[in-house]
């Protein structure tokens, strides 16, 4: 099976742990959902999808080129939301407010990927940490319970983005596993 690749930013372990702990009420409101453990909380900068082995090297180079254009970027994890809306939620997230250059980093990664033969992702970049995925067949009561629980949750953490990690997502019989393929440090050299 061809692995799916994505570029991501990971908060430091202590920040991820505090965000996860702050969201305990959400997990309690809907314990049967697929909640992300603290160690897997990340912000996807670019999703590439299934990529053949030879093409991942070109993506790695493009990602490294884009990352070198930026100094480390301050971000704040703040607030909760759902895609597309709370009433039709498929993803529950913690928002990320970032230095405007974070979006430019996303754009530069997109441009460099395109120059190496990747298709444009074509989505609006809305930085967030995915907390849970909600199956399509989950009923309205589950979505309402999460929305109600979210009203009492306060998330506010800060950290500095100093690298973007190219990750491989591999689905197997025991679930999905993420493995780092390459790291692209931010910093003008």
XYZ file of N, CA and C in Angstrom:
567
model
N 0.831 -1.180 0.000
C 0.000 0.000 0.000
C 0.880 1.250 0.000
N 0.537 2.224 -0.829
C 1.279 3.478 -0.905
C 0.932 4.340 0.308
N 1.959 4.770 1.042
C 1.662 5.607 2.212
C 1.136 6.974 1.792
N 0.325 7.552 2.658
C -0.159 8.908 2.445
C 0.772 9.842 3.201
N 1.189 10.903 2.536
C 2.103 11.850 3.163
C 1.388 13.146 3.520
N 1.866 13.762 4.598
C 1.388 15.084 4.964
C 2.506 15.815 5.700
N 2.512 17.132 5.551
C 3.457 17.973 6.282
C 2.720 18.515 7.492
N 3.388 18.470 8.651
C 2.711 18.857 9.891
C 3.632 19.596 10.834
N 2.998 20.320 11.732
C 3.669 20.995 12.840
C 3.136 20.348 14.115
N 4.044 19.969 14.991
C 3.666 19.338 16.255
C 3.976 20.279 17.415
N 3.017 20.444 18.328
C 3.323 21.240 19.514
C 4.279 20.465 20.415
N 5.026 21.161 21.271
C 5.872 20.451 22.226
C 5.020 19.520 23.101
N 5.636 18.479 23.616
C 4.942 17.464 24.393
C 4.143 18.061 25.548
N 4.733 19.011 26.267
C 4.020 19.585 27.416
C 2.793 20.382 26.972
N 2.893 21.103 25.868
C 1.753 21.860 25.343
C 0.662 20.896 24.887
N 1.034 19.868 24.136
C 0.051 18.882 23.669
C -0.645 18.221 24.858
N 0.103 17.928 25.904
C -0.476 17.314 27.093
C -1.491 18.222 27.776
N -1.185 19.505 27.853
C -2.121 20.443 28.484
C -3.374 20.647 27.631
N -3.224 20.705 26.316
C -4.392 20.826 25.435
C -5.269 19.588 25.596
N -4.644 18.435 25.578
C -5.383 17.169 25.725
C -6.116 17.133 27.063
N -5.442 17.508 28.128
C -6.063 17.504 29.459
C -7.232 18.490 29.528
N -7.077 19.660 28.918
C -8.141 20.670 28.943
C -9.398 20.188 28.235
N -9.247 19.242 27.316
C -10.376 18.754 26.516
C -11.005 17.479 27.078
N -10.702 17.138 28.322
C -11.246 15.914 28.934
C -12.771 15.896 28.915
N -13.402 17.047 29.131
C -14.865 17.107 29.143
C -15.459 16.715 27.788
N -14.758 17.031 26.715
C -15.227 16.630 25.381
C -15.208 15.114 25.252
N -14.100 14.513 25.679
C -13.986 13.047 25.600
C -15.037 12.376 26.475
N -15.299 12.966 27.641
C -16.322 12.415 28.536
C -17.714 12.509 27.914
N -17.973 13.568 27.142
C -19.277 13.774 26.519
C -19.543 12.783 25.387
N -18.485 12.296 24.748
C -18.637 11.372 23.610
C -17.481 10.377 23.613
N -17.458 9.467 24.578
C -16.305 8.562 24.727
C -16.130 7.545 23.599
N -17.135 7.328 22.778
C -17.012 6.324 21.716
C -16.364 6.865 20.447
N -16.111 8.174 20.398
C -15.490 8.745 19.200
C -14.002 8.430 19.158
N -13.399 8.655 18.002
C -11.952 8.455 17.831
C -11.226 9.739 18.216
N -10.839 9.826 19.483
C -10.128 10.988 19.997
C -8.640 10.794 19.795
N -7.960 11.849 19.385
C -6.515 11.776 19.188
C -5.811 11.807 20.543
N -4.840 10.932 20.753
C -4.048 11.021 21.981
C -3.148 12.258 21.912
N -2.675 12.700 23.061
C -1.859 13.921 23.126
C -0.672 13.867 22.177
N -0.019 12.723 22.076
C 1.175 12.596 21.244
C 0.932 12.686 19.748
N -0.328 12.619 19.331
C -0.627 12.716 17.894
C -1.270 14.047 17.514
N -1.425 14.949 18.463
C -1.995 16.255 18.125
C -1.013 16.998 17.222
N -1.502 17.470 16.097
C -0.652 18.183 15.145
C -1.500 19.102 14.283
N -0.834 20.020 13.632
C -1.467 20.905 12.662
C -0.963 20.497 11.286
N -1.862 20.047 10.430
C -1.471 19.687 9.070
C -1.242 20.963 8.268
N -0.036 21.090 7.739
C 0.315 22.247 6.921
C -0.038 21.966 5.461
N 0.129 20.715 5.045
C -0.181 20.325 3.663
C -0.415 18.828 3.609
N -1.533 18.396 3.030
C -1.811 16.980 2.835
C -1.487 16.631 1.388
N -0.626 15.647 1.194
C -0.216 15.254 -0.158
C -0.991 14.051 -0.674
N -1.458 13.196 0.229
C -2.163 11.988 -0.173
C -1.187 10.885 -0.518
N -1.654 9.856 -1.249
C -0.768 8.741 -1.619
C 0.358 9.233 -2.532
N 1.581 8.926 -2.153
C 2.750 9.390 -2.903
C 3.698 8.213 -3.107
N 4.112 8.021 -4.346
C 5.081 6.972 -4.647
C 6.434 7.333 -4.029
N 7.224 6.332 -3.689
C 8.491 6.527 -2.978
C 9.405 7.529 -3.674
N 9.548 7.469 -4.964
C 10.445 8.371 -5.682
C 10.007 9.822 -5.606
N 8.717 10.056 -5.492
C 8.194 11.418 -5.460
C 8.347 12.051 -4.080
N 8.460 11.241 -3.033
C 8.573 11.807 -1.685
C 9.883 12.581 -1.511
N 10.935 12.187 -2.240
C 12.205 12.920 -2.156
C 12.034 14.354 -2.668
N 11.293 14.530 -3.741
C 11.050 15.869 -4.292
C 10.231 16.705 -3.314
N 9.268 16.089 -2.662
C 8.463 16.803 -1.667
C 9.344 17.233 -0.498
N 10.230 16.342 -0.064
C 11.139 16.645 1.045
C 11.998 17.863 0.709
N 12.542 17.916 -0.499
C 13.371 19.042 -0.915
C 12.554 20.334 -0.936
N 11.357 20.281 -1.503
C 10.501 21.469 -1.565
C 10.104 21.970 -0.189
N 9.812 21.044 0.710
C 9.440 21.419 2.068
C 10.618 22.082 2.789
N 11.809 21.526 2.604
C 13.009 22.102 3.225
C 13.283 23.506 2.678
N 13.110 23.687 1.365
C 13.307 25.014 0.766
C 12.329 26.023 1.357
N 11.074 25.628 1.480
C 10.055 26.534 2.025
C 10.368 26.871 3.480
N 10.731 25.883 4.279
C 10.988 26.102 5.710
C 12.161 27.049 5.935
N 13.175 26.969 5.076
C 14.360 27.822 5.237
C 14.060 29.301 5.049
N 12.923 29.630 4.448
C 12.567 31.027 4.201
C 12.088 31.757 5.446
N 11.806 31.020 6.522
C 11.141 31.607 7.686
C 11.919 31.393 8.967
N 11.872 32.418 9.804
C 12.355 32.263 11.172
C 11.288 31.489 11.933
N 11.637 30.912 13.092
C 10.614 30.241 13.899
C 9.410 31.161 14.134
N 8.217 30.561 14.139
C 6.968 31.314 14.169
C 6.188 31.081 15.458
N 5.778 32.158 16.133
C 4.951 31.990 17.323
C 3.515 31.639 16.945
N 2.915 30.714 17.685
C 1.515 30.354 17.477
C 0.827 30.232 18.839
N -0.491 30.312 18.798
C -1.286 30.139 20.006
C -2.416 29.165 19.699
N -2.554 28.156 20.542
C -3.689 27.236 20.452
C -4.786 27.889 21.285
N -5.922 28.142 20.631
C -6.959 28.899 21.328
C -8.326 28.614 20.723
N -9.274 28.239 21.557
C -10.648 28.041 21.121
C -10.878 26.673 20.509
N -12.150 26.312 20.449
C -12.569 25.032 19.874
C -13.556 25.275 18.753
N -13.649 24.328 17.854
C -14.605 24.426 16.762
C -14.811 23.075 16.120
N -15.585 23.082 15.050
C -15.884 21.841 14.332
C -15.986 22.142 12.845
N -15.566 21.181 12.049
C -15.740 21.263 10.593
C -16.834 20.297 10.195
N -17.759 20.642 9.312
C -17.934 21.971 8.748
C -18.635 22.923 9.715
N -19.525 22.404 10.578
C -20.189 23.193 11.622
C -20.423 22.259 12.801
N -20.777 22.823 13.967
C -21.067 21.964 15.119
C -22.235 21.025 14.815
N -23.252 21.493 14.132
C -24.431 20.674 13.847
C -24.168 19.525 12.894
N -23.171 19.673 12.050
C -22.809 18.612 11.081
C -21.360 18.177 11.278
N -20.877 18.300 12.489
C -19.453 18.088 12.780
C -18.933 16.739 12.292
N -17.806 16.804 11.587
C -17.050 15.612 11.182
C -15.695 15.601 11.876
N -15.204 16.809 12.226
C -13.927 16.973 12.916
C -14.119 17.997 14.033
N -13.607 17.676 15.219
C -13.579 18.616 16.334
C -12.137 19.075 16.467
N -11.924 20.387 16.616
C -10.565 20.913 16.605
C -10.345 21.997 17.650
N -9.067 22.196 17.946
C -8.607 23.354 18.722
C -7.946 24.293 17.722
N -8.330 25.553 17.745
C -7.845 26.506 16.758
C -6.412 26.930 16.999
N -5.768 27.341 15.927
C -4.414 27.885 16.013
C -4.429 29.284 15.422
N -4.016 30.228 16.252
C -3.805 31.613 15.792
C -2.308 31.772 15.663
N -1.894 32.244 14.516
C -0.457 32.256 14.249
C -0.013 33.559 13.619
N 1.279 33.743 13.675
C 1.942 34.801 12.938
C 1.489 34.675 11.476
N 1.206 35.783 10.784
C 0.768 35.700 9.387
C 1.716 34.894 8.494
N 2.994 34.832 8.867
C 3.935 34.060 8.054
C 3.649 32.560 8.078
N 2.847 32.092 9.030
C 2.483 30.672 9.049
C 1.688 30.324 7.793
N 0.773 31.220 7.409
C 0.020 30.984 6.173
C 0.927 31.105 4.958
N 1.892 32.016 5.010
C 2.836 32.158 3.902
C 3.697 30.892 3.796
N 4.074 30.309 4.937
C 4.810 29.040 4.935
C 3.989 27.962 4.227
N 2.703 27.885 4.564
C 1.808 26.936 3.882
C 1.823 27.185 2.372
N 1.685 28.450 1.992
C 1.654 28.814 0.574
C 2.965 28.447 -0.124
N 4.091 28.757 0.502
C 5.390 28.437 -0.102
C 5.560 26.926 -0.268
N 5.112 26.169 0.721
C 5.149 24.707 0.585
C 4.292 24.231 -0.568
N 3.137 24.855 -0.739
C 2.227 24.510 -1.833
C 2.878 24.818 -3.185
N 3.482 25.994 -3.315
C 4.125 26.400 -4.562
C 5.264 25.443 -4.912
N 6.086 25.122 -3.938
C 7.225 24.233 -4.193
C 6.773 22.800 -4.493
N 5.686 22.377 -3.893
C 5.135 21.050 -4.202
C 4.609 21.017 -5.632
N 3.904 22.082 -6.000
C 3.363 22.183 -7.354
C 4.487 22.154 -8.385
N 5.588 22.858 -8.096
C 6.716 22.907 -9.020
C 7.361 21.527 -9.196
N 7.107 20.633 -8.238
C 7.677 19.281 -8.307
C 6.646 18.244 -8.726
N 5.534 18.700 -9.288
C 4.568 17.773 -9.862
C 3.397 17.392 -8.985
N 3.297 17.943 -7.779
C 2.144 17.643 -6.927
C 0.959 18.505 -7.353
N -0.217 17.958 -7.180
C -1.411 18.748 -7.442
C -1.601 19.761 -6.317
N -2.221 20.865 -6.649
C -2.551 21.865 -5.646
C -3.625 21.268 -4.748
N -3.457 21.418 -3.431
C -4.449 20.871 -2.504
C -5.784 21.589 -2.661
N -5.730 22.897 -2.850
C -6.940 23.646 -3.160
C -7.884 23.892 -1.997
N -7.432 23.688 -0.771
C -8.281 23.969 0.389
C -7.833 25.262 1.040
N -8.784 25.917 1.670
C -8.480 27.085 2.475
C -7.650 26.608 3.655
N -6.577 27.306 3.985
C -5.722 26.895 5.099
C -6.298 27.445 6.391
N -6.781 26.543 7.239
C -7.327 26.911 8.546
C -6.564 26.129 9.600
N -5.484 26.681 10.127
C -4.649 25.925 11.055
C -5.410 25.517 12.314
N -5.257 24.257 12.673
C -5.946 23.707 13.836
C -5.274 22.404 14.258
N -5.563 21.990 15.490
C -5.170 20.670 15.974
C -6.427 19.813 15.964
N -6.416 18.722 15.221
C -7.574 17.829 15.201
C -7.642 17.074 16.519
N -8.791 17.170 17.185
C -8.996 16.483 18.458
C -9.729 15.163 18.270
N -10.712 15.149 17.348
C -11.499 13.920 17.122
C -12.104 13.952 15.731
N -12.387 12.766 15.234
C -13.120 12.604 13.978
C -14.461 11.959 14.325
N -15.514 12.477 13.711
C -16.859 11.995 14.005
C -17.384 11.264 12.780
N -17.773 9.998 12.930
C -18.284 9.260 11.775
C -19.592 9.858 11.261
N -19.826 9.678 9.977
C -21.009 10.243 9.332
C -22.298 9.751 9.987
N -22.281 8.530 10.492
C -23.509 7.971 11.061
C -23.728 8.329 12.537
N -22.847 9.158 13.101
C -23.053 9.607 14.484
C -24.303 10.474 14.517
N -25.113 10.275 15.498
C -26.374 11.006 15.578
C -26.223 12.421 16.094
N -27.283 13.171 15.960
C -27.329 14.538 16.450
C -27.045 14.653 17.940
N -27.506 13.696 18.763
C -27.222 13.811 20.202
C -25.719 13.831 20.518
N -24.932 13.081 19.764
C -23.485 13.072 19.989
C -22.911 14.452 19.673
N -23.299 15.002 18.548
C -22.802 16.319 18.159
C -23.251 17.403 19.144
N -24.486 17.319 19.608
C -24.976 18.299 20.587
C -24.232 18.168 21.910
N -23.952 16.935 22.334
C -23.233 16.718 23.601
C -21.831 17.321 23.545
N -21.165 17.153 22.413
C -19.823 17.723 22.262
C -19.889 19.246 22.240
N -20.845 19.786 21.510
C -20.977 21.244 21.441
C -21.253 21.824 22.830
N -22.124 21.179 23.587
C -22.423 21.648 24.946
C -21.189 21.564 25.836
N -20.454 20.456 25.756
C -19.240 20.296 26.562
C -18.200 21.331 26.178
N -18.118 21.656 24.886
C -17.117 22.621 24.404
C -17.318 24.007 25.004
N -18.534 24.342 25.364
C -18.800 25.666 25.943
C -18.058 25.878 27.253
N -17.760 24.800 27.966
C -17.069 24.923 29.239
C -15.568 24.688 29.171
N -15.052 24.453 27.972
C -13.626 24.148 27.825
C -12.869 25.407 27.398
N -11.781 25.687 28.088
C -10.923 26.814 27.727
C -9.540 26.286 27.374
N -9.141 26.566 26.170
C -7.824 26.141 25.692
C -7.051 27.385 25.310
N -5.871 27.535 25.881
C -5.017 28.666 25.503
C -3.583 28.295 25.834
N -2.837 27.965 24.821
C -1.428 27.571 24.953
C -0.630 28.242 23.859
N 0.618 28.538 24.146
C 1.506 29.151 23.151
C 2.716 28.249 22.940
N 3.220 28.268 21.707
C 4.485 27.606 21.422
C 5.077 28.214 20.161
N 6.290 27.834 19.854
C 6.979 28.336 18.672
C 7.187 27.195 17.688
N 6.791 27.425 16.444
C 7.017 26.451 15.378
C 8.454 26.609 14.922
N 9.245 25.557 15.076
C 10.636 25.632 14.631
C 10.978 24.589 13.574
N 9.996 23.735 13.240
C 10.205 22.770 12.160
C 8.868 22.296 11.617
N 8.912 21.837 10.381
C 7.782 21.168 9.750
C 8.250 19.743 9.499
N 7.380 18.791 9.811
C 7.749 17.388 9.682
C 6.941 16.754 8.557
N 7.627 16.086 7.632
C 6.943 15.318 6.604
C 6.622 13.964 7.219
N 5.335 13.628 7.257
C 4.872 12.419 7.921
C 4.261 11.449 6.918
N 4.369 10.176 7.250
C 3.735 9.115 6.491
C 2.613 8.541 7.344
N 1.446 8.426 6.764
C 0.294 7.853 7.449
C 0.025 6.488 6.823
N 0.138 5.455 7.639
C -0.001 4.083 7.148
C -1.149 3.425 7.891
N -2.160 2.991 7.145
C -3.311 2.340 7.746
C -3.115 0.838 7.711
N -3.308 0.215 8.858
C -3.163 -1.231 8.974
C -4.311 -1.817 9.762
N -4.241 -3.116 10.039
C -5.338 -3.787 10.736
C -5.574 -3.271 12.162
N -4.559 -2.659 12.770
C -4.721 -2.162 14.137
C -4.943 -0.652 14.176
N -5.127 -0.023 13.032
C -5.368 1.419 12.991
C -4.342 2.127 12.131
N -4.288 3.428 12.291
C -3.378 4.250 11.502
C -2.160 4.607 12.336
N -1.021 4.490 11.700
C 0.253 4.797 12.350
C 0.901 5.943 11.584
N 1.497 6.886 12.312
C 2.206 8.008 11.702
C 3.696 7.840 11.951
N 4.491 8.041 10.894
C 5.947 7.956 11.014
C 6.579 9.165 10.350
N 7.581 9.732 10.999
C 8.298 10.870 10.427
C 9.171 10.385 9.254
N 9.075 11.089 8.140
C 9.854 10.784 6.946
C 11.052 11.731 6.868
N 10.804 13.023 7.152
C 11.855 14.042 7.093
C 11.462 15.228 7.955
N 12.449 15.962 8.392
C 12.219 17.166 9.188
C 12.814 18.361 8.453
N 12.057 19.440 8.417
C 12.512 20.654 7.746
C 12.538 21.786 8.769
N 13.727 22.102 9.306
C 13.797 23.168 10.305
C 13.544 24.541 9.683
N 12.842 25.379 10.444
C 12.666 26.760 10.034
C 13.927 27.524 10.400
N 14.262 28.464 9.579
C 15.432 29.290 9.878
C 16.126 29.717 8.627
N 16.354 30.990 8.551
C 17.050 31.551 7.394
C 18.531 31.312 7.580
N 19.126 30.699 6.603
C 20.567 30.363 6.688
C 21.351 31.211 5.701
